[in-house]
mmCIF file of C-alpha atoms in Angstrom:
data_model
loop_
_atom_site.group_PDB
_atom_site.id
_atom_site.type_symbol
_atom_site.label_atom_id
_atom_site.label_comp_id
_atom_site.label_asym_id
_atom_site.label_seq_id
_atom_site.Cartn_x
_atom_site.Cartn_y
_atom_site.Cartn_z
ATOM 1 C CA MET A 94 -1.247 73.557 -5.715
ATOM 2 C CA HIS A 95 1.323 71.962 -3.143
ATOM 3 C CA SER A 96 3.519 74.966 -2.704
ATOM 4 C CA ARG A 97 -0.377 77.261 -2.111
ATOM 5 C CA LEU A 98 -1.487 74.491 0.426
ATOM 6 C CA PHE A 99 2.055 73.864 2.109
ATOM 7 C CA ASP A 100 1.480 74.879 5.759
ATOM 8 C CA THR A 101 -2.586 74.812 5.391
ATOM 9 C CA GLY A 102 -1.306 70.731 7.207
ATOM 10 C CA ILE A 103 -0.998 68.707 4.432
ATOM 11 C CA HIS A 104 1.961 67.813 6.266
ATOM 12 C CA ASP A 105 0.827 67.071 9.557
ATOM 13 C CA LYS A 106 0.043 63.225 10.788
ATOM 14 C CA GLN A 107 -3.440 63.457 9.225
ATOM 15 C CA GLN A 108 -3.152 64.406 6.031
ATOM 16 C CA PHE A 109 0.561 64.102 5.117
ATOM 17 C CA LEU A 110 0.219 60.265 3.788
ATOM 18 C CA PRO A 111 -3.160 60.283 1.786
ATOM 19 C CA TRP A 112 -2.873 63.849 0.459
ATOM 20 C CA HIS A 113 0.147 63.126 -0.968
ATOM 21 C CA ARG A 114 -1.044 59.868 -2.257
ATOM 22 C CA TRP A 115 -4.169 61.586 -3.638
ATOM 23 C CA PHE A 116 -1.325 64.344 -5.311
ATOM 24 C CA LEU A 117 0.523 61.297 -6.575
ATOM 25 C CA LEU A 118 -2.463 60.180 -8.494
ATOM 26 C CA ARG A 119 -3.961 63.286 -9.582
ATOM 27 C CA TYR A 120 -0.199 64.264 -11.148
ATOM 28 C CA GLU A 121 0.098 60.609 -12.811
ATOM 29 C CA ASN A 122 -3.184 60.749 -14.113
ATOM 30 C CA PHE A 123 -2.206 64.267 -15.980
ATOM 31 C CA LEU A 124 0.044 62.759 -18.139
ATOM 32 C CA ARG A 125 -2.192 59.929 -18.656
ATOM 33 C CA LYS A 126 -4.203 62.262 -20.526
ATOM 34 C CA VAL A 127 -1.367 62.657 -22.956
ATOM 35 C CA ASP A 128 0.000 59.061 -23.171
ATOM 36 C CA CYS A 129 -2.368 56.493 -20.903
ATOM 37 C CA ARG A 130 0.540 53.732 -20.539
ATOM 38 C CA VAL A 131 2.285 56.315 -18.543
ATOM 39 C CA THR A 132 2.962 55.247 -14.924
ATOM 40 C CA LEU A 133 5.295 57.386 -12.191
ATOM 41 C CA PRO A 134 8.397 55.406 -11.393
ATOM 42 C CA TYR A 135 9.524 55.268 -7.729
ATOM 43 C CA TRP A 136 12.991 56.262 -6.960
ATOM 44 C CA ASP A 137 14.270 53.975 -4.143
ATOM 45 C CA TRP A 138 17.227 55.782 -2.699
ATOM 46 C CA SER A 139 17.916 53.357 0.238
ATOM 47 C CA LEU A 140 19.579 50.718 -2.435
ATOM 48 C CA PHE A 141 22.025 53.489 -3.185
ATOM 49 C CA ALA A 142 22.606 54.815 0.166
ATOM 50 C CA SER A 143 26.276 55.036 -0.150
ATOM 51 C CA GLY A 144 26.204 56.331 -3.510
ATOM 52 C CA VAL A 145 22.952 57.867 -3.966
ATOM 53 C CA TRP A 146 24.762 60.881 -5.883
ATOM 54 C CA ARG A 147 26.679 59.538 -8.958
ATOM 55 C CA THR A 148 26.431 61.451 -11.964
ATOM 56 C CA GLY A 149 27.270 57.756 -14.460
ATOM 57 C CA ILE A 150 25.699 57.663 -17.545
ATOM 58 C CA ASP A 151 22.751 55.490 -16.237
ATOM 59 C CA ASP A 152 22.798 57.482 -12.955
ATOM 60 C CA ILE A 153 19.666 59.612 -12.056
ATOM 61 C CA TRP A 154 21.475 62.754 -11.908
ATOM 62 C CA SER A 155 23.334 62.314 -15.645
ATOM 63 C CA ASN A 156 23.336 65.318 -17.861
ATOM 64 C CA LYS A 157 21.752 62.862 -20.101
ATOM 65 C CA PRO A 158 18.467 63.387 -21.785
ATOM 66 C CA TRP A 159 17.023 60.392 -19.764
ATOM 67 C CA GLY A 160 18.451 62.164 -16.604
ATOM 68 C CA LEU A 161 17.618 64.687 -13.854
ATOM 69 C CA GLY A 162 20.953 67.051 -14.682
ATOM 70 C CA GLY A 163 23.830 67.301 -11.554
ATOM 71 C CA ASN A 164 24.272 68.983 -8.683
ATOM 72 C CA GLY A 165 23.945 73.681 -8.216
ATOM 73 C CA GLN A 166 26.919 75.109 -9.319
ATOM 74 C CA ARG A 167 28.442 77.341 -6.874
ATOM 75 C CA LYS A 168 30.103 80.038 -6.145
ATOM 76 C CA LYS A 169 31.587 81.166 -3.058
ATOM 77 C CA SER A 170 28.453 81.298 -1.201
ATOM 78 C CA ARG A 171 27.296 77.937 1.018
ATOM 79 C CA ARG A 172 24.036 78.239 -0.585
ATOM 80 C CA ALA A 173 22.138 75.706 -3.214
ATOM 81 C CA GLY A 174 23.636 76.642 -6.471
ATOM 82 C CA CYS A 175 21.670 76.855 -9.704
ATOM 83 C CA VAL A 176 21.454 73.369 -12.302
ATOM 84 C CA LYS A 177 23.488 74.274 -15.239
ATOM 85 C CA SER A 178 23.494 70.763 -16.856
ATOM 86 C CA GLY A 179 20.815 68.179 -18.476
ATOM 87 C CA ARG A 180 17.178 68.879 -19.217
ATOM 88 C CA PHE A 181 16.073 70.894 -16.374
ATOM 89 C CA GLY A 182 19.356 73.134 -16.197
ATOM 90 C CA GLN A 183 19.002 76.869 -16.181
ATOM 91 C CA ARG A 184 17.906 77.895 -19.506
ATOM 92 C CA LYS A 185 15.690 74.895 -20.111
ATOM 93 C CA TRP A 186 13.922 74.735 -17.036
ATOM 94 C CA ARG A 187 12.153 77.537 -14.999
ATOM 95 C CA LEU A 188 9.807 76.872 -11.787
ATOM 96 C CA THR A 189 6.442 78.080 -11.702
ATOM 97 C CA PRO A 190 5.342 82.258 -10.803
ATOM 98 C CA SER A 191 5.018 80.718 -7.222
ATOM 99 C CA ALA A 192 8.794 80.432 -6.760
ATOM 100 C CA ARG A 193 9.361 83.433 -8.536
ATOM 101 C CA ARG A 194 10.168 81.415 -11.836
ATOM 102 C CA GLY A 195 13.750 80.947 -10.403
ATOM 103 C CA CYS A 196 16.151 78.250 -11.825
ATOM 104 C CA LEU A 197 16.085 74.479 -10.413
ATOM 105 C CA ARG A 198 18.613 74.373 -7.530
ATOM 106 C CA ARG A 199 20.693 71.791 -5.711
ATOM 107 C CA ARG A 200 23.196 70.836 -2.956
ATOM 108 C CA PHE A 201 23.861 67.468 -2.740
ATOM 109 C CA SER A 202 24.870 66.691 0.979
ATOM 110 C CA GLY A 203 25.361 63.211 2.784
ATOM 111 C CA ARG A 204 23.971 59.987 2.560
ATOM 112 C CA ALA A 205 21.001 58.727 2.325
ATOM 113 C CA PRO A 206 18.898 56.422 4.502
ATOM 114 C CA ASP A 207 19.762 52.648 4.090
ATOM 115 C CA ILE A 208 17.951 49.663 3.330
ATOM 116 C CA ILE A 209 18.203 48.924 7.217
ATOM 117 C CA ALA A 210 16.412 52.107 7.986
ATOM 118 C CA LEU A 211 13.523 51.673 5.924
ATOM 119 C CA HIS A 212 12.800 47.871 7.123
ATOM 120 C CA LEU A 213 13.263 48.902 10.958
ATOM 121 C CA THR A 214 10.642 52.046 9.953
ATOM 122 C CA LYS A 215 8.222 48.877 8.211
ATOM 123 C CA ALA A 216 8.864 47.066 11.518
ATOM 124 C CA HIS A 217 6.249 49.164 13.233
ATOM 125 C CA SER A 218 3.219 47.428 14.701
ATOM 126 C CA PRO A 219 -0.566 49.227 13.816
ATOM 127 C CA ARG A 220 -0.231 50.610 17.383
ATOM 128 C CA GLU A 221 2.362 52.222 16.734
ATOM 129 C CA PHE A 222 1.357 54.189 13.820
ATOM 130 C CA THR A 223 2.202 57.767 15.197
ATOM 131 C CA GLU A 224 5.906 56.335 15.119
ATOM 132 C CA PHE A 225 5.686 55.141 11.648
ATOM 133 C CA GLU A 226 4.040 57.739 10.252
ATOM 134 C CA LEU A 227 7.086 60.467 12.291
ATOM 135 C CA ASP A 228 9.349 57.929 11.170
ATOM 136 C CA VAL A 229 8.289 58.503 7.254
ATOM 137 C CA ARG A 230 7.875 62.018 7.635
ATOM 138 C CA ALA A 231 10.444 63.665 9.318
ATOM 139 C CA ASN A 232 13.658 60.997 9.250
ATOM 140 C CA LEU A 233 12.846 59.570 6.540
ATOM 141 C CA HIS A 234 11.223 61.574 3.964
ATOM 142 C CA ASP A 235 12.252 65.272 5.277
ATOM 143 C CA ALA A 236 15.588 64.253 5.895
ATOM 144 C CA PHE A 237 16.065 62.790 2.120
ATOM 145 C CA HIS A 238 14.583 66.241 0.814
ATOM 146 C CA CYS A 239 17.149 68.658 2.096
ATOM 147 C CA ARG A 240 20.013 66.246 1.646
ATOM 148 C CA ILE A 241 19.156 66.930 -1.978
ATOM 149 C CA GLY A 242 18.618 70.459 -0.570
ATOM 150 C CA GLY A 243 18.123 73.684 -2.755
ATOM 151 C CA THR A 244 14.528 73.731 -4.411
ATOM 152 C CA MET A 245 13.563 70.198 -2.590
ATOM 153 C CA CYS A 246 14.045 71.736 0.838
ATOM 154 C CA ALA A 247 11.674 74.304 0.286
ATOM 155 C CA HIS A 248 8.257 75.261 -0.237
ATOM 156 C CA ASN A 249 7.975 74.847 -3.930
ATOM 157 C CA SER A 250 9.919 71.770 -3.598
ATOM 158 C CA ALA A 251 7.041 70.111 -5.886
ATOM 159 C CA ASN A 252 9.093 72.371 -9.082
ATOM 160 C CA ALA A 253 11.726 69.542 -8.448
ATOM 161 C CA PRO A 254 11.554 66.828 -11.152
ATOM 162 C CA GLU A 255 12.280 64.557 -8.424
ATOM 163 C CA PHE A 256 9.702 65.543 -6.064
ATOM 164 C CA PHE A 257 7.614 62.798 -7.697
ATOM 165 C CA LEU A 258 9.867 59.931 -7.612
ATOM 166 C CA HIS A 259 10.439 60.623 -3.837
ATOM 167 C CA HIS A 260 7.152 60.696 -3.310
ATOM 168 C CA ALA A 261 6.140 57.453 -5.306
ATOM 169 C CA HIS A 262 9.078 55.880 -3.053
ATOM 170 C CA ILE A 263 7.512 57.146 0.228
ATOM 171 C CA ASP A 264 3.958 56.166 -0.405
ATOM 172 C CA LYS A 265 5.300 52.657 -1.450
ATOM 173 C CA ILE A 266 6.770 52.620 1.980
ATOM 174 C CA TRP A 267 3.484 53.321 3.392
ATOM 175 C CA ALA A 268 1.670 50.997 1.059
ATOM 176 C CA ASP A 269 4.269 47.857 1.535
ATOM 177 C CA TRP A 270 3.372 48.734 5.509
ATOM 178 C CA GLN A 271 -0.280 48.820 5.078
ATOM 179 C CA ALA A 272 0.403 45.066 3.505
ATOM 180 C CA LYS A 273 1.294 43.546 6.458
ATOM 181 C CA SER A 274 -2.550 42.931 7.537
ATOM 182 C CA ASN A 275 -5.603 45.120 7.708
ATOM 183 C CA ASP A 276 -5.228 46.416 10.999
ATOM 184 C CA HIS A 277 -1.985 48.125 9.449
ATOM 185 C CA MET A 278 -3.994 48.857 6.824
ATOM 186 C CA GLU A 279 -7.019 51.049 8.717
ATOM 187 C CA ALA A 280 -4.715 52.249 11.138
ATOM 188 C CA TYR A 281 -5.299 55.845 12.847
ATOM 189 C CA PHE A 282 -7.130 56.913 9.560
ATOM 190 C CA THR A 283 -9.869 55.148 9.936
ATOM 191 C CA THR A 284 -10.196 56.921 13.743
ATOM 192 C CA VAL A 285 -10.135 61.043 12.111
ATOM 193 C CA PRO A 286 -13.784 62.214 12.366
ATOM 194 C CA ARG A 287 -15.857 62.067 9.257
ATOM 195 C CA HIS A 288 -16.641 65.581 8.907
ATOM 196 C CA VAL A 289 -12.765 66.115 8.378
ATOM 197 C CA GLN A 290 -11.968 66.503 4.783
ATOM 198 C CA MET A 291 -8.089 66.852 2.796
ATOM 199 C CA GLU A 292 -6.690 70.193 1.936
ATOM 200 C CA GLY A 293 -7.610 71.233 -1.617
ATOM 201 C CA ASN A 294 -10.549 68.221 -2.175
ATOM 202 C CA ASP A 295 -12.819 67.062 -0.757
ATOM 203 C CA PHE A 296 -12.043 63.426 0.235
ATOM 204 C CA HIS A 297 -11.677 61.968 3.498
ATOM 205 C CA PRO A 298 -8.369 60.816 4.940
ATOM 206 C CA SER A 299 -9.354 56.939 5.198
ATOM 207 C CA ASP A 300 -10.608 57.200 1.300
ATOM 208 C CA TYR A 301 -7.130 56.630 0.304
ATOM 209 C CA ILE A 302 -5.506 54.248 2.350
ATOM 210 C CA ASP A 303 -6.788 51.662 0.094
ATOM 211 C CA THR A 304 -4.347 51.467 -3.090
ATOM 212 C CA PHE A 305 -7.151 49.113 -4.526
ATOM 213 C CA ASN A 306 -9.832 51.305 -4.354
ATOM 214 C CA LEU A 307 -8.855 54.531 -4.337
ATOM 215 C CA PRO A 308 -11.288 57.474 -5.443
ATOM 216 C CA HIS A 309 -10.770 59.059 -9.080
ATOM 217 C CA PRO A 310 -9.000 62.140 -7.365
ATOM 218 C CA ASN A 311 -11.091 64.583 -9.625
ATOM 219 C CA VAL A 312 -13.610 65.198 -7.132
ATOM 220 C CA ASP A 313 -16.700 64.988 -9.787
ATOM 221 C CA ARG A 314 -16.140 61.194 -10.425
ATOM 222 C CA TYR A 315 -16.887 59.939 -6.916
ATOM 223 C CA ASP A 316 -18.045 56.218 -9.176
ATOM 224 C CA ASP A 317 -15.114 55.606 -10.517
ATOM 225 C CA TYR A 318 -12.431 54.164 -8.859
ATOM 226 C CA ILE A 319 -8.210 53.429 -9.162
ATOM 227 C CA CYS A 320 -6.133 50.449 -7.864
ATOM 228 C CA VAL A 321 -2.655 51.013 -7.913
ATOM 229 C CA MET A 322 0.037 48.406 -7.204
ATOM 230 C CA TYR A 323 3.982 48.641 -6.844
ATOM 231 C CA GLN A 324 6.840 46.669 -8.248
ATOM 232 C CA ASP A 325 9.150 45.863 -6.034
ATOM 233 C CA PRO A 326 12.609 46.611 -7.393
ATOM 234 C CA ALA A 327 14.111 44.166 -9.223
ATOM 235 C CA HIS A 328 17.773 43.783 -8.260
ATOM 236 C CA PRO A 329 18.425 40.298 -6.853
ATOM 237 C CA LEU A 330 20.643 41.757 -3.573
ATOM 238 C CA TYR A 331 17.406 43.681 -2.910
ATOM 239 C CA LYS A 332 15.211 40.030 -2.695
ATOM 240 C CA GLU A 333 18.395 38.482 -1.083
ATOM 241 C CA ILE A 334 18.560 41.421 1.588
ATOM 242 C CA THR A 335 14.554 41.823 2.397
ATOM 243 C CA ARG A 336 14.613 37.709 3.112
ATOM 244 C CA ARG A 337 17.804 38.172 5.382
ATOM 245 C CA LEU A 338 16.155 40.899 7.002
ATOM 246 C CA GLU A 339 12.963 39.390 7.711
ATOM 247 C CA LYS A 340 14.223 36.651 9.906
ATOM 248 C CA LEU A 341 15.995 38.460 11.979
ATOM 249 C CA SER A 342 14.879 40.260 15.302
ATOM 250 C CA THR A 343 14.742 44.260 15.256
ATOM 251 C CA ARG A 344 17.766 43.841 17.665
ATOM 252 C CA GLU A 345 19.531 41.845 15.622
ATOM 253 C CA VAL A 346 18.656 44.686 12.737
ATOM 254 C CA ARG A 347 19.712 47.288 14.643
ATOM 255 C CA ASN A 348 23.051 45.833 15.681
ATOM 256 C CA ILE A 349 24.627 45.402 11.806
ATOM 257 C CA PRO A 350 27.816 47.608 11.376
ATOM 258 C CA ARG A 351 26.731 50.512 8.626
ATOM 259 C CA GLN A 352 27.748 53.963 7.771
ATOM 260 C CA TYR A 353 26.172 57.088 9.114
ATOM 261 C CA PHE A 354 23.692 59.486 7.348
ATOM 262 C CA PRO A 355 22.492 62.538 8.609
ATOM 263 C CA PRO A 356 19.729 63.494 9.825
ATOM 264 C CA ALA A 357 17.522 66.538 8.844
ATOM 265 C CA THR A 358 18.515 69.554 11.376
ATOM 266 C CA THR A 359 16.323 71.398 13.549
ATOM 267 C CA ARG A 360 15.724 74.598 11.033
ATOM 268 C CA GLN A 361 15.108 72.050 7.984
ATOM 269 C CA LEU A 362 12.352 69.941 9.673
ATOM 270 C CA ARG A 363 10.530 73.705 11.130
ATOM 271 C CA ARG A 364 11.223 74.454 7.435
ATOM 272 C CA LEU A 365 9.166 71.690 6.064
ATOM 273 C CA GLY A 366 6.443 72.076 8.628
ATOM 274 C CA VAL A 367 7.397 69.473 11.799
ATOM 275 C CA LYS A 368 6.185 70.901 14.826
ATOM 276 C CA LYS A 369 8.634 71.836 17.997
ATOM 277 C CA LYS A 370 6.943 68.540 19.546
ATOM 278 C CA GLU A 371 6.658 66.356 17.130
ATOM 279 C CA ARG A 372 10.919 67.088 16.044
ATOM 280 C CA ARG A 373 12.008 66.221 19.908
ATOM 281 C CA HIS A 374 10.011 62.554 19.254
ATOM 282 C CA ALA A 375 11.617 62.842 15.607
ATOM 283 C CA ARG A 376 14.822 62.679 17.265
ATOM 284 C CA LYS A 377 14.480 60.205 20.184
ATOM 285 C CA LEU A 378 12.801 57.815 17.113
ATOM 286 C CA LEU A 379 15.988 58.152 15.156
ATOM 287 C CA LYS A 380 18.344 57.820 17.231
ATOM 288 C CA LYS A 381 16.313 55.013 19.594
ATOM 289 C CA GLU A 382 15.481 52.927 16.318
ATOM 290 C CA LEU A 383 17.273 54.426 13.004
ATOM 291 C CA GLU A 384 20.443 55.579 13.680
ATOM 292 C CA PRO A 385 23.697 52.276 13.357
ATOM 293 C CA LYS A 386 24.469 51.570 16.731
ATOM 294 C CA LYS A 387 28.140 50.290 15.377
ATOM 295 C CA ILE A 388 29.151 52.810 12.725
ATOM 296 C CA ILE A 389 31.532 51.488 9.993
ATOM 297 C CA ARG A 390 33.993 54.134 7.962
ATOM 298 C CA LYS A 391 33.920 53.917 3.580
ATOM 299 C CA SER A 392 37.261 51.951 4.095
ATOM 300 C CA GLN A 393 35.776 48.919 6.036
ATOM 301 C CA LEU A 394 33.334 48.441 3.293
ATOM 302 C CA ARG A 395 34.872 45.656 1.261
ATOM 303 C CA LYS A 396 32.960 44.467 -2.344
ATOM 304 C CA GLU A 397 31.987 47.690 -4.447
ATOM 305 C CA TYR A 398 27.729 46.850 -3.681
ATOM 306 C CA ASP A 399 29.358 47.273 -0.006
ATOM 307 C CA LYS A 400 30.138 50.531 -1.184
ATOM 308 C CA LEU A 401 26.737 51.405 -2.443
ATOM 309 C CA LEU A 402 24.290 49.785 0.262
ATOM 310 C CA GLY A 403 26.184 51.648 3.098
ATOM 311 C CA PHE A 404 27.441 47.786 4.823
ATOM 312 C CA ASN A 405 28.956 44.870 4.520
ATOM 313 C CA PHE A 406 26.552 42.656 3.243
ATOM 314 C CA GLU A 407 27.663 39.395 4.555
ATOM 315 C CA ALA A 408 27.380 41.447 7.946
ATOM 316 C CA ILE A 409 23.890 40.236 7.571
ATOM 317 C CA PRO A 410 23.358 37.499 10.117
ATOM 318 C CA PHE A 411 21.703 34.777 8.227
ATOM 319 C CA ARG A 412 19.231 32.419 9.172
ATOM 320 C CA PHE A 413 19.047 29.325 6.749
ATOM 321 C CA ILE A 414 15.484 27.200 7.156
ATOM 322 C CA SER A 415 15.193 24.203 5.060
ATOM 323 C CA ARG A 416 12.305 25.261 2.983
ATOM 324 C CA ASP A 417 14.349 28.209 1.802
ATOM 325 C CA LEU A 418 15.750 25.678 -0.921
ATOM 326 C CA PRO A 419 14.188 25.364 -4.166
ATOM 327 C CA ALA A 420 11.383 22.242 -4.314
ATOM 328 C CA ARG A 421 12.520 21.326 -7.435
ATOM 329 C CA ASN A 422 16.373 21.021 -6.857
ATOM 330 C CA THR A 423 16.319 18.816 -3.374
ATOM 331 C CA SER A 424 20.074 18.236 -3.929
ATOM 332 C CA LEU A 425 20.559 21.309 -2.986
ATOM 333 C CA THR A 426 23.086 21.682 -0.305
ATOM 334 C CA TYR A 427 23.628 24.682 2.347
ATOM 335 C CA ASP A 428 26.984 25.418 1.256
ATOM 336 C CA ARG A 429 25.701 25.892 -3.018
ATOM 337 C CA TRP A 430 22.879 28.194 -1.925
ATOM 338 C CA LEU A 431 24.958 30.439 0.016
ATOM 339 C CA ALA A 432 27.113 30.731 -2.913
ATOM 340 C CA ARG A 433 24.016 31.419 -5.671
ATOM 341 C CA SER A 434 22.973 33.736 -2.769
ATOM 342 C CA ARG A 435 26.645 35.393 -3.026
ATOM 343 C CA ASN A 436 26.339 35.306 -6.702
ATOM 344 C CA ALA A 437 23.582 37.160 -6.323
ATOM 345 C CA ALA A 438 25.144 40.139 -5.100
ATOM 346 C CA GLU A 439 27.704 40.273 -7.015
ATOM 347 C CA MET A 440 25.176 40.882 -10.038
ATOM 348 C CA PHE A 441 23.957 43.987 -7.872
ATOM 349 C CA SER A 442 24.152 46.041 -10.574
ATOM 350 C CA GLU A 443 26.018 49.528 -10.193
ATOM 351 C CA ASP A 444 23.101 51.638 -12.270
ATOM 352 C CA LEU A 445 20.080 53.096 -11.613
ATOM 353 C CA GLU A 446 16.825 50.897 -12.517
ATOM 354 C CA PHE A 447 13.289 52.859 -11.919
ATOM 355 C CA SER A 448 10.887 50.972 -10.292
ATOM 356 C CA ARG A 449 7.735 51.085 -11.270
ATOM 357 C CA ARG A 450 3.850 51.294 -10.612
ATOM 358 C CA ALA A 451 0.569 50.447 -11.939
ATOM 359 C CA ASN A 452 -2.537 52.611 -12.103
ATOM 360 C CA ILE A 453 -5.297 50.692 -13.122
ATOM 361 C CA SER A 454 -8.271 51.946 -13.862
ATOM 362 C CA LYS A 455 -11.037 49.588 -11.969
ATOM 363 C CA SER A 456 -14.095 50.537 -14.361
ATOM 364 C CA TYR A 457 -12.109 49.892 -17.224
ATOM 365 C CA ILE A 458 -11.079 46.367 -15.798
ATOM 366 C CA THR A 459 -14.702 45.603 -15.132
ATOM 367 C CA ASN A 460 -15.376 46.791 -18.667
#
């Protein structure tokens, strides 16, 4: 379905976010017919922006049964090669007929957008929905599709197992932004004329803006609604970084020295359906907002977790406010609190931990 509808508008501003939310839910509910306990995990690649291609035993690209296999094996050609290892290797996984039943291809390159880029993306106001959506679609979504390369950077990308992990994360970014206020929730899509329907279904884009009241993706069940909730990453460092960034101005956040992450090329953006005018706008947004103002080299990263994040954790300016102290421990001084914060950073696991989302049928809760 995704490849068939690829060029029909599902990657335009009017449909991209709500259509893929509908598509995720449809896919998830197909899995739940086999096991009702299934919920889609999402992969927050921003936490491992500079270590995103690791193939250790507990990493996403592991060759073990729980991993997705590694990089494509290329010969002399610069093109993406077939994945040979893991459950999705060439002898075990074939693409759909629309993809000519070829092998799963990958060509890892560059770094992923980091957690600071995600924070800056979510800093847009409801009036800046156009900028928010274009940052998400072109500068985050498309860029990482093509950092993986191969099948993920093509019309048949939904054949890649990592597609749904990536898109669940994109949906969480939108959900986090929507949770800021009712204006964020209703931004743009409530202004789309009611006669407009999304491709491949009978729903209006605004039908899929409220994650607490999502229509059942089967069009014959309008009376059944589903609630989807995302769980934040459990890494202690994620919470500490998020807390620090929220207390800084946008300008201060942009001035944090970071490693450079490559954007999608013009050719890649064109391939993934971004129009010429949007490509120019996305480039300006990337340069003005998301790209690091001060670039650092890998040799300047101090700790092992810094090398994963793509910046030095201690370089994030710290704003200490008394209410940050636990209420039940009034004797906890600033120095001890900061030491505890650093201990949390030391605990940052190098192992990939998928975060979860909950898919709950509201009719089930009611009954």
